[in-house]
């Protein structure tokens, strides 16, 4: 992931504006936003988008989840500030009780819960996850 | 910064979420109203709020469950592994039985006390 920087041509008449836009992009930080979550998944999931990546925090509880069938758990914004790229991201999350979970984030911002090793009543935690 | 929720112009279904500055105007086919938690995907914009689909529709939309039926090769390998494990178990049981019988045999053997060593003297001829 990288910032959306503007190429400034030599002697460009808009160099000052473009430079400020680039600095704004490098310093951008949305602050913590509430992710849109879907049933049957419950919980509280937050994210913020910065130039250095997307930060996640919070948890979800994978109610009625089956490892045989991935479930779309949430949607977040991924394309407004940083350049996400075209490939899906995959990451391993901690699950309560010493377990783990596997999730993917599509380039459209959909988070899918793919697998959990623990019981579906155990919360899956996102604290410390950075996607970049 | 705040979130903006874009929906399809025709179906009104949520397509993506973007982020705009706090002072930005509302883009076309979008709303600043965030869907409440607990709705089943996909979400539809009614003009004032978001609604989800019913449980039956949601279940019908889910990806097909991953097949867990093993292939013929996997079944054959599993059978071979089972046979090897059974053979090993039988061999271990047999070895244990043999050891027990050997122990019994040794226990039942008559104990023979060692005989004292006898010394023989050969007479020497004297002239």
XYZ file of N, CA and C in Angstrom:
777
model
N 0.843 -1.199 0.000
C 0.000 0.000 0.000
C 0.874 1.243 0.000
N 0.467 2.243 -0.717
C 1.264 3.473 -0.776
C 0.320 4.658 -0.870
N 0.828 5.829 -0.537
C 0.018 7.033 -0.626
C -0.242 7.381 -2.082
N -1.362 8.049 -2.330
C -1.675 8.511 -3.674
C -1.012 9.875 -3.867
N 0.221 9.851 -4.339
C 0.959 11.094 -4.517
C 0.850 11.580 -5.958
N 0.883 12.894 -6.096
C 0.779 13.519 -7.414
C 2.194 13.765 -7.930
N 2.433 13.423 -9.187
C 3.716 13.734 -9.810
C 3.750 15.215 -10.167
N 4.754 15.918 -9.709
C 4.858 17.353 -9.962
C 5.892 17.581 -11.068
N 5.429 18.103 -12.195
C 6.326 18.358 -13.320
C 7.158 19.618 -13.061
N 8.374 19.671 -13.638
C 9.188 20.882 -13.488
C 8.455 22.119 -14.027
N 8.546 23.191 -13.315
C 7.926 24.468 -13.691
C 6.407 24.363 -13.780
N 5.825 23.387 -13.096
C 4.370 23.261 -13.115
C 3.738 24.468 -12.432
N 2.665 24.944 -13.025
C 1.997 26.117 -12.454
C 1.189 25.754 -11.205
N 0.970 24.446 -11.000
C 0.163 24.014 -9.845
C 1.018 23.316 -8.794
N 2.333 23.554 -8.858
C 3.229 22.790 -7.983
C 2.903 22.997 -6.503
N 2.539 24.232 -6.139
C 2.291 24.506 -4.717
C 1.064 23.743 -4.223
N 0.009 23.765 -5.007
C -1.205 23.042 -4.638
C -0.953 21.535 -4.599
N -0.235 21.058 -5.626
C 0.065 19.618 -5.683
C 0.936 19.195 -4.509
N 1.879 20.050 -4.165
C 2.750 19.735 -3.029
C 1.934 19.630 -1.743
N 1.015 20.558 -1.558
C 0.173 20.504 -0.355
C -0.713 19.252 -0.344
N -1.204 18.892 -1.512
C -2.019 17.669 -1.590
C -1.187 16.442 -1.209
N 0.063 16.432 -1.681
C 0.937 15.303 -1.349
C 1.224 15.247 0.154
N 1.469 16.404 0.729
C 1.724 16.424 2.173
C 0.487 15.984 2.945
N -0.688 16.442 2.487
C -1.929 16.010 3.130
C -2.094 14.499 3.034
N -1.740 13.944 1.863
C -1.875 12.501 1.672
C -0.930 11.737 2.588
N 0.298 12.241 2.711
C 1.280 11.566 3.574
C 0.882 11.643 5.040
N 0.198 12.724 5.411
C -0.193 12.901 6.811
C -1.622 12.439 7.089
N -2.256 11.866 6.111
C -3.687 11.571 6.247
C -3.945 10.526 7.328
N -4.994 10.708 8.048
C -5.435 9.773 9.081
C -6.918 10.016 9.305
N -7.700 9.007 9.054
C -9.152 9.201 9.147
C -9.640 9.236 10.596
N -8.800 8.824 11.519
C -9.312 8.599 12.867
C -10.117 7.307 12.877
N -10.475 6.851 14.080
C -11.167 5.558 14.174
C -12.599 5.678 13.666
N -12.947 4.792 12.744
C -14.290 4.757 12.162
C -14.932 3.411 12.492
N -16.236 3.395 12.589
C -16.947 2.155 12.876
C -17.155 1.364 11.589
N -16.697 0.119 11.593
C -16.903 -0.725 10.413
C -18.358 -1.171 10.349
N -18.841 -1.359 9.142
C -20.195 -1.871 8.948
C -20.156 -3.390 9.041
N -20.789 -3.943 10.061
C -20.770 -5.397 10.266
C -22.121 -5.998 9.877
N -22.092 -7.276 9.569
C -23.292 -7.978 9.115
C -23.625 -9.147 10.043
N -24.927 -9.397 10.180
C -25.385 -10.588 10.891
C -24.991 -11.825 10.072
N -24.803 -12.977 10.680
C -24.983 -13.270 12.105
C -23.771 -12.900 12.962
N -22.732 -12.314 12.336
C -21.557 -11.897 13.100
C -21.942 -10.705 13.978
N -21.491 -10.719 15.211
C -21.719 -9.581 16.096
C -20.377 -9.076 16.617
N -20.400 -7.941 17.288
C -19.169 -7.412 17.866
C -18.998 -5.943 17.551
N -17.801 -5.444 17.842
C -17.484 -4.037 17.592
C -16.145 -3.987 16.875
N -16.161 -3.519 15.644
C -14.962 -3.478 14.813
C -14.734 -2.041 14.343
N -13.507 -1.558 14.533
C -13.151 -0.192 14.141
C -11.938 -0.231 13.213
N -11.812 0.814 12.397
C -10.668 0.894 11.506
C -10.310 2.342 11.262
N -9.061 2.551 10.885
C -8.669 3.871 10.417
C -7.706 3.707 9.265
N -7.829 4.604 8.310
C -7.009 4.534 7.113
C -5.969 5.642 7.176
N -4.717 5.252 7.056
C -3.623 6.224 7.038
C -2.756 5.936 5.815
N -1.766 6.808 5.623
C -0.863 6.591 4.484
C -0.034 5.328 4.663
N 0.166 4.915 5.908
C 1.006 3.744 6.138
C 0.213 2.443 6.215
N -1.098 2.531 6.146
C -1.875 1.304 6.156
C -3.223 1.471 6.825
N -3.962 0.386 6.852
C -5.264 0.361 7.506
C -5.109 -0.329 8.853
N -5.486 0.353 9.904
C -5.370 -0.189 11.252
C -6.744 -0.687 11.697
N -6.748 -1.859 12.337
C -7.995 -2.438 12.822
C -7.938 -2.596 14.336
N -9.078 -2.502 14.964
C -9.164 -2.858 16.390
C -10.600 -3.275 16.695
N -10.753 -3.974 17.806
C -12.072 -4.461 18.183
C -12.162 -5.964 18.050
N -13.359 -6.473 18.006
C -13.548 -7.923 17.946
C -14.875 -8.249 17.266
N -14.991 -9.467 16.811
C -16.272 -9.988 16.336
C -16.474 -11.372 16.938
N -17.718 -11.755 17.087
C -18.051 -13.103 17.568
C -18.681 -13.853 16.394
N -18.047 -14.962 15.971
C -18.509 -15.660 14.765
C -19.706 -16.578 15.010
N -20.834 -16.005 15.386
C -22.024 -16.809 15.685
C -22.429 -17.656 14.483
N -22.773 -18.893 14.752
C -23.282 -19.818 13.718
C -22.302 -20.034 12.571
N -21.040 -19.740 12.797
C -20.056 -19.853 11.718
C -19.661 -21.314 11.526
N -19.417 -21.672 10.265
C -18.905 -23.008 9.947
C -17.645 -22.855 9.117
N -16.625 -23.644 9.423
C -15.378 -23.552 8.662
C -15.550 -23.989 7.212
N -16.659 -24.646 6.920
C -16.890 -25.084 5.545
C -17.452 -23.970 4.681
N -17.789 -22.831 5.282
C -18.493 -21.799 4.526
C -18.063 -20.405 5.000
N -17.204 -19.703 4.233
C -16.801 -18.348 4.623
C -18.009 -17.414 4.707
N -17.899 -16.425 5.572
C -19.001 -15.477 5.778
C -18.466 -14.052 5.677
N -19.198 -13.201 4.954
C -18.829 -11.781 4.903
C -19.220 -11.146 6.223
N -18.222 -10.677 6.956
C -18.473 -10.192 8.307
C -18.593 -8.681 8.378
N -17.903 -7.960 7.481
C -17.892 -6.503 7.587
C -17.420 -5.891 6.274
N -17.653 -4.592 6.145
C -17.122 -3.834 5.007
C -16.486 -2.554 5.539
N -15.314 -2.236 5.018
C -14.643 -0.998 5.395
C -14.215 -0.268 4.123
N -13.866 0.994 4.270
C -13.387 1.778 3.131
C -11.906 1.521 2.945
N -11.501 1.202 1.730
C -10.080 0.918 1.506
C -9.491 1.754 0.372
N -10.330 2.456 -0.367
C -9.823 3.070 -1.593
C -9.804 4.594 -1.570
N -10.099 5.201 -0.458
C -10.241 6.649 -0.473
C -8.916 7.391 -0.336
N -8.033 6.865 0.476
C -6.809 7.616 0.733
C -5.589 6.864 0.225
N -5.466 5.638 0.616
C -4.281 4.868 0.232
C -4.593 3.999 -0.979
N -3.542 3.600 -1.656
C -3.685 2.743 -2.826
C -3.632 1.290 -2.370
N -4.782 0.637 -2.304
C -4.881 -0.698 -1.725
C -4.236 -1.748 -2.622
N -4.338 -1.580 -3.924
C -3.864 -2.618 -4.840
C -5.002 -3.558 -5.190
N -4.777 -4.421 -6.168
C -5.860 -5.245 -6.675
C -6.034 -6.586 -6.001
N -5.067 -6.993 -5.189
C -5.127 -8.331 -4.598
C -5.793 -8.314 -3.228
N -6.414 -9.433 -2.900
C -6.985 -9.578 -1.565
C -5.859 -9.727 -0.537
N -6.141 -9.302 0.674
C -5.183 -9.473 1.767
C -5.701 -10.588 2.676
N -4.783 -11.345 3.230
C -5.165 -12.397 4.162
C -4.379 -12.202 5.449
N -5.005 -12.444 6.566
C -4.294 -12.286 7.826
C -4.848 -13.258 8.860
N -3.997 -13.554 9.831
C -4.370 -14.471 10.909
C -4.648 -13.657 12.162
N -5.766 -13.947 12.786
C -6.220 -13.187 13.946
C -6.201 -14.079 15.175
N -6.094 -13.446 16.320
C -6.192 -14.195 17.557
C -7.649 -14.439 17.915
N -7.925 -15.631 18.430
C -9.273 -15.933 18.910
C -9.176 -16.341 20.373
N -10.147 -15.939 21.131
C -10.124 -16.199 22.576
C -9.893 -17.678 22.860
N -9.230 -17.949 23.996
C -8.975 -19.325 24.394
C -7.758 -19.921 23.715
N -6.825 -19.070 23.252
C -5.615 -19.581 22.616
C -5.836 -20.101 21.222
N -6.878 -19.648 20.565
C -7.184 -20.105 19.213
C -6.832 -19.024 18.196
N -7.073 -19.331 16.930
C -6.792 -18.363 15.880
C -7.904 -18.396 14.845
N -7.930 -17.350 14.031
C -8.910 -17.266 12.945
C -8.206 -16.726 11.711
N -8.735 -17.058 10.553
C -8.177 -16.574 9.295
C -9.230 -15.713 8.606
N -8.825 -14.533 8.174
C -9.735 -13.628 7.486
C -9.103 -13.093 6.220
N -9.932 -12.638 5.294
C -9.431 -12.005 4.083
C -10.123 -10.665 3.912
N -9.428 -9.736 3.287
C -9.989 -8.427 2.975
C -9.864 -8.216 1.479
N -10.987 -8.062 0.811
C -10.953 -7.900 -0.640
C -10.588 -6.463 -0.995
N -10.248 -6.264 -2.250
C -9.884 -4.923 -2.706
C -11.078 -3.971 -2.684
N -12.287 -4.502 -2.496
C -13.478 -3.652 -2.372
C -13.793 -3.323 -0.919
N -13.012 -3.902 -0.009
C -13.198 -3.567 1.397
C -14.058 -4.545 2.163
N -14.395 -5.674 1.537
C -15.206 -6.680 2.238
C -14.298 -7.594 3.060
N -14.602 -7.713 4.341
C -13.863 -8.625 5.206
C -14.642 -9.926 5.318
N -13.985 -11.028 4.962
C -14.594 -12.362 5.030
C -13.893 -13.158 6.125
N -14.700 -13.763 6.959
C -14.158 -14.687 7.939
C -14.120 -16.066 7.288
N -12.927 -16.654 7.228
C -12.741 -17.901 6.473
C -12.688 -19.122 7.381
N -12.025 -18.969 8.519
C -11.813 -20.149 9.356
C -11.560 -19.721 10.790
N -12.038 -20.523 11.717
C -11.719 -20.314 13.135
C -11.303 -21.659 13.719
N -10.372 -21.620 14.662
C -9.930 -22.878 15.276
C -10.675 -23.152 16.579
N -11.281 -22.130 17.153
C -11.980 -22.308 18.413
C -13.492 -22.363 18.235
N -14.179 -22.332 19.346
C -15.648 -22.359 19.312
C -16.195 -21.057 18.739
N -17.388 -21.132 18.164
C -17.970 -19.946 17.520
C -18.437 -18.916 18.544
N -18.416 -19.272 19.812
C -18.758 -18.304 20.846
C -17.532 -17.510 21.302
N -16.338 -17.906 20.828
C -15.109 -17.211 21.207
C -14.881 -16.019 20.286
N -14.611 -14.855 20.880
C -14.418 -13.634 20.099
C -13.124 -13.704 19.288
N -13.173 -13.129 18.086
C -11.996 -12.997 17.231
C -11.513 -11.551 17.340
N -10.245 -11.382 17.677
C -9.736 -10.040 18.008
C -8.906 -9.453 16.861
N -9.050 -8.130 16.679
C -8.374 -7.425 15.592
C -7.314 -6.450 16.089
N -7.168 -6.291 17.375
C -6.228 -5.296 17.892
C -4.821 -5.592 17.374
N -4.172 -4.547 16.871
C -2.801 -4.689 16.401
C -2.682 -5.090 14.943
N -3.793 -5.344 14.278
C -3.723 -5.734 12.857
C -3.542 -4.491 11.990
N -2.535 -4.506 11.137
C -2.291 -3.421 10.192
C -2.194 -4.024 8.795
N -2.962 -3.498 7.885
C -2.949 -3.997 6.515
C -2.203 -2.968 5.679
N -1.068 -3.398 5.123
C -0.326 -2.448 4.273
C 0.466 -3.215 3.225
N -12.782 13.540 8.782
C -13.075 12.494 7.797
C -14.322 11.732 8.227
N -15.140 11.371 7.266
C -16.325 10.575 7.574
C -16.595 9.595 6.436
N -17.376 8.601 6.757
C -17.656 7.552 5.787
C -18.838 7.955 4.901
N -18.758 7.541 3.664
C -19.883 7.732 2.752
C -20.214 6.364 2.139
N -21.481 6.057 2.083
C -21.929 4.714 1.680
C -22.581 4.799 0.300
N -21.914 4.217 -0.665
C -22.384 4.263 -2.052
C -23.318 3.086 -2.317
N -24.369 3.366 -3.089
C -25.298 2.289 -3.456
C -25.532 2.300 -4.957
N -25.944 1.146 -5.458
C -26.223 1.008 -6.880
C -27.451 1.852 -7.245
N -27.352 2.537 -8.365
C -28.422 3.460 -8.747
C -29.756 2.730 -8.952
N -29.686 1.505 -9.462
C -30.922 0.783 -9.785
C -31.405 -0.069 -8.610
N -30.515 -0.944 -8.136
C -30.940 -1.882 -7.092
C -30.915 -1.271 -5.700
N -30.212 -0.144 -5.554
C -30.064 0.552 -4.260
C -29.265 -0.267 -3.248
N -28.584 -1.289 -3.738
C -27.790 -2.107 -2.814
C -26.432 -1.450 -2.540
N -25.949 -1.632 -1.329
C -24.652 -1.090 -0.929
C -23.559 -1.672 -1.807
N -22.765 -0.801 -2.424
C -21.705 -1.281 -3.313
C -20.326 -1.121 -2.690
N -20.090 0.012 -2.023
C -18.789 0.203 -1.386
C -18.892 1.333 -0.384
N -17.847 1.459 0.403
C -17.783 2.524 1.398
C -16.566 3.380 1.090
N -16.746 4.662 1.103
C -15.644 5.587 0.867
C -15.448 6.499 2.059
N -14.433 7.331 1.971
C -14.141 8.302 3.034
C -13.980 9.674 2.398
N -14.649 10.653 2.947
C -14.555 12.031 2.444
C -14.281 12.953 3.633
N -13.928 14.178 3.319
C -13.671 15.141 4.390
C -14.992 15.513 5.073
N -14.877 16.018 6.252
C -16.077 16.333 7.037
C -16.955 17.391 6.363
N -16.359 18.205 5.503
C -17.122 19.283 4.868
C -17.557 18.940 3.446
N -17.262 17.715 3.015
C -17.573 17.339 1.629
C -19.073 17.243 1.406
N -19.486 17.577 0.163
C -20.894 17.413 -0.212
C -21.189 15.933 -0.441
N -22.456 15.610 -0.365
C -22.865 14.209 -0.563
C -22.739 13.855 -2.044
N -21.961 12.827 -2.372
C -21.857 12.417 -3.785
C -23.178 11.810 -4.280
N -23.255 11.626 -5.589
C -24.452 11.008 -6.169
C -24.528 9.550 -5.751
N -25.732 9.028 -5.596
C -25.965 7.625 -5.229
C -25.196 7.235 -3.976
N -25.282 8.046 -2.978
C -24.567 7.778 -1.732
C -25.304 8.425 -0.573
N -24.957 7.996 0.611
C -25.543 8.564 1.822
C -24.499 8.551 2.930
N -24.667 9.450 3.862
C -23.790 9.454 5.035
C -24.350 8.576 6.154
N -25.534 8.036 5.973
C -26.170 7.217 7.012
C -25.502 5.845 7.043
N -24.935 5.478 8.178
C -24.265 4.182 8.289
C -25.285 3.088 8.598
N -25.171 1.945 7.929
C -26.080 0.834 8.258
C -25.906 0.385 9.703
N -27.007 0.093 10.360
C -26.915 -0.391 11.731
C -26.413 -1.825 11.730
N -25.780 -2.224 12.813
C -25.261 -3.583 12.913
C -26.409 -4.575 13.017
N -26.131 -5.813 12.602
C -27.130 -6.867 12.766
C -27.992 -7.126 11.549
N -27.704 -6.451 10.431
C -28.458 -6.696 9.211
C -27.760 -7.765 8.379
N -28.549 -8.501 7.619
C -27.984 -9.550 6.770
C -27.663 -8.969 5.394
N -26.455 -9.256 4.929
C -25.972 -8.775 3.638
C -26.718 -9.466 2.491
N -27.031 -8.814 1.363
C -26.721 -7.430 1.006
C -27.709 -6.422 1.605
N -27.228 -5.197 1.759
C -28.044 -4.140 2.341
C -28.634 -3.265 1.230
N -29.833 -2.780 1.466
C -30.527 -1.946 0.475
C -30.927 -0.621 1.116
N -30.686 0.458 0.377
C -31.014 1.804 0.847
C -32.483 2.111 0.506
N -33.230 2.486 1.517
C -34.660 2.759 1.298
C -34.929 4.236 1.019
N -33.917 5.041 1.159
C -34.102 6.489 1.036
C -33.933 7.180 2.369
N -34.181 6.432 3.423
C -33.987 6.986 4.771
C -33.150 6.072 5.661
N -33.101 4.808 5.297
C -32.410 3.848 6.161
C -31.958 2.646 5.336
N -31.160 1.787 5.990
C -30.705 0.563 5.346
C -31.504 -0.627 5.875
N -31.805 -1.565 4.983
C -32.469 -2.803 5.398
C -31.676 -3.978 4.853
N -31.703 -5.087 5.577
C -31.036 -6.301 5.131
C -32.034 -7.259 4.494
N -31.527 -8.423 4.105
C -32.399 -9.438 3.511
C -32.849 -10.405 4.607
N -33.802 -11.264 4.248
C -34.297 -12.249 5.207
C -33.254 -13.356 5.395
N -33.440 -14.139 6.434
C -32.525 -15.247 6.720
C -32.496 -16.245 5.555
N -33.668 -16.522 4.982
C -33.737 -17.506 3.898
C -32.970 -17.017 2.674
N -33.126 -15.747 2.331
C -32.408 -15.183 1.177
C -30.913 -15.172 1.446
N -30.548 -14.797 2.654
C -29.123 -14.745 3.013
C -28.488 -16.123 2.880
N -29.185 -17.142 3.407
C -28.634 -18.498 3.336
C -28.495 -18.960 1.892
N -29.466 -18.553 1.071
C -29.417 -18.929 -0.343
C -28.248 -18.260 -1.071
N -27.843 -17.085 -0.591
C -26.756 -16.336 -1.233
C -25.371 -16.774 -0.788
N -25.297 -17.586 0.260
C -23.984 -17.942 0.789
C -23.218 -18.832 -0.184
N -21.885 -18.721 -0.170
C -21.069 -19.601 -1.017
C -21.332 -21.064 -0.666
N -21.226 -21.908 -1.673
C -21.457 -23.330 -1.438
C -20.445 -23.853 -0.432
N -20.890 -24.698 0.496
C -19.941 -25.263 1.460
C -18.849 -26.055 0.756
N -17.676 -25.986 1.315
C -16.546 -26.716 0.746
C -16.764 -28.208 0.949
N -16.593 -28.985 -0.134
C -16.763 -30.429 -0.028
C -15.668 -31.027 0.840
N -16.069 -31.907 1.744
C -15.081 -32.545 2.614
C -14.941 -34.027 2.295
N -15.548 -34.481 1.174
C -15.435 -35.884 0.792
C -14.034 -36.162 0.259
N -13.308 -37.129 0.858
C -11.951 -37.404 0.379
C -11.976 -38.062 -0.998
N -10.910 -37.872 -1.749
C -10.802 -38.495 -3.057
C -10.512 -39.984 -2.889
N -10.584 -40.727 -4.020
C -10.308 -42.170 -3.973
C -8.885 -42.430 -3.504
N -7.939 -41.609 -3.975
C -6.539 -41.773 -3.548
C -6.392 -41.545 -2.044
N -7.076 -40.499 -1.566
C -6.977 -40.199 -0.132
C -7.575 -41.335 0.700
N -8.698 -41.893 0.213
C -9.325 -43.013 0.930
C -8.385 -44.217 0.948
N -7.708 -44.492 -0.198
C -6.785 -45.624 -0.289
C -5.611 -45.424 0.670
N -5.074 -44.196 0.684
C -3.959 -43.908 1.586
C -4.382 -44.060 3.040
N -5.589 -43.637 3.341
C -6.072 -43.759 4.720
C -6.201 -45.219 5.114
N -6.686 -46.060 4.165
C -6.814 -47.495 4.449
C -5.442 -48.120 4.692
N -4.454 -47.722 3.846
C -3.100 -48.249 4.036
C -2.549 -47.840 5.396
N -2.752 -46.586 5.743
C -2.254 -46.107 7.042
C -2.915 -46.877 8.180
N -4.203 -47.174 8.014
C -4.918 -47.931 9.050
C -4.364 -49.345 9.164
N -4.084 -49.959 8.006
C -3.522 -51.316 8.023
C -2.156 -51.335 8.708
N -1.313 -50.361 8.383
C 0.012 -50.293 9.002
C -0.127 -50.127 10.511
N -1.023 -49.258 10.919
C -1.208 -49.030 12.356
C -1.694 -50.306 13.050
N -2.612 -51.030 12.387
C -3.120 -52.277 12.960
C -2.012 -53.319 13.080
N -1.193 -53.415 12.027
C -0.074 -54.362 12.059
C 0.892 -54.034 13.187
N 1.186 -52.749 13.327
C 2.105 -52.344 14.395
C 1.534 -52.685 15.767
N 0.234 -52.467 15.901
C -0.406 -52.765 17.191
C -0.350 -54.260 17.477
N -0.652 -55.073 16.449
C -0.601 -56.528 16.619
C 0.813 -57.006 16.958
N 1.808 -56.414 16.278
C 3.194 -56.794 16.534
C 3.584 -56.465 17.977
N 3.175 -55.324 18.440
C 3.490 -54.920 19.814
C 2.842 -55.870 20.814
N 1.595 -56.243 20.559
C 0.905 -57.186 21.445
C 1.607 -58.542 21.453
N 2.003 -58.994 20.253
C 2.682 -60.277 20.134
C 4.012 -60.260 20.894
N 4.758 -59.182 20.700
C 6.048 -59.071 21.402
C 5.843 -59.127 22.914
N 4.828 -58.459 23.393
C 4.576 -58.442 24.833
C 4.233 -59.838 25.336
N 3.437 -60.567 24.570
C 3.069 -61.936 24.962
C 4.296 -62.835 25.006
N 5.149 -62.709 23.994
C 6.370 -63.519 23.952
C 7.241 -63.225 25.159
N 7.388 -61.969 25.476
C 8.208 -61.595 26.638
C 7.638 -62.181 27.925
N 6.308 -62.152 28.057
C 5.674 -62.715 29.243
C 5.937 -64.215 29.341
N 5.777 -64.918 28.206
C 5.978 -66.365 28.212
C 7.432 -66.704 28.523
N 8.351 -65.927 27.985
C 9.764 -66.148 28.286
C 10.033 -65.977 29.771
N 9.415 -64.974 30.321
C 9.608 -64.728 31.751
C 9.074 -65.905 32.565
N 7.890 -66.422 32.155
C 7.313 -67.579 32.858
C 8.226 -68.794 32.750
N 8.745 -69.031 31.558
C 9.614 -70.185 31.354
C 10.858 -70.099 32.238
N 11.426 -68.896 32.279
C 12.627 -68.733 33.101
C 12.314 -68.976 34.560
N 11.118 -68.550 34.965
C 10.744 -68.711 36.378
C 10.578 -70.188 36.732
N 10.075 -70.971 35.780
C 9.786 -72.385 36.058
C 10.995 -73.301 35.881
N 12.076 -72.795 35.392
C 13.253 -73.645 35.202
C 13.796 -74.080 36.564
N 14.211 -75.424 36.727
C 14.796 -75.846 38.006
C 16.127 -75.147 38.230
N 16.261 -74.690 39.449
C 17.508 -73.985 39.754
C 18.570 -75.005 40.147
N 19.693 -75.112 39.529
C 20.776 -76.061 39.827
C 21.899 -75.305 40.520
N 22.227 -75.840 41.740
C 23.270 -75.175 42.498
C 24.628 -75.507 41.890
N 25.496 -74.599 41.893
C 26.825 -74.886 41.308
C 27.597 -75.868 42.179
N 28.190 -76.869 41.532
C 28.965 -77.874 42.263
C 30.294 -77.272 42.690
N 30.755 -77.727 43.892
C 32.059 -77.183 44.307
C 33.165 -77.704 43.407
N 34.113 -76.930 43.199
C 35.202 -77.316 42.297
C 36.086 -78.381 42.961
N 36.391 -79.476 42.232
C 37.218 -80.568 42.780
C 38.632 -80.440 42.257
N 39.575 -80.692 43.198
C 40.981 -80.597 42.777
C 41.567 -81.997 42.699
N 42.198 -82.305 41.687
C 42.829 -83.628 41.521
C 44.335 -83.475 41.622
N 44.904 -84.430 42.368
C 46.363 -84.382 42.492
C 46.952 -85.581 41.786
N 47.877 -85.337 41.073
C 48.541 -86.447 40.354
C 49.768 -86.874 41.146
N 49.795 -88.168 41.421
C 50.964 -88.637 42.192
C 52.244 -88.475 41.391
N 53.247 -88.186 42.136
C 54.536 -88.026 41.462
C 55.455 -89.194 41.870
N 56.137 -89.711 40.983
C 57.032 -90.836 41.236
C 58.302 -90.339 41.901
N 58.694 -91.090 42.955
C 59.918 -90.720 43.645
C 60.928 -91.835 43.481
N 62.082 -91.541 43.285
C 63.119 -92.503 43.139
C 63.894 -92.705 44.432
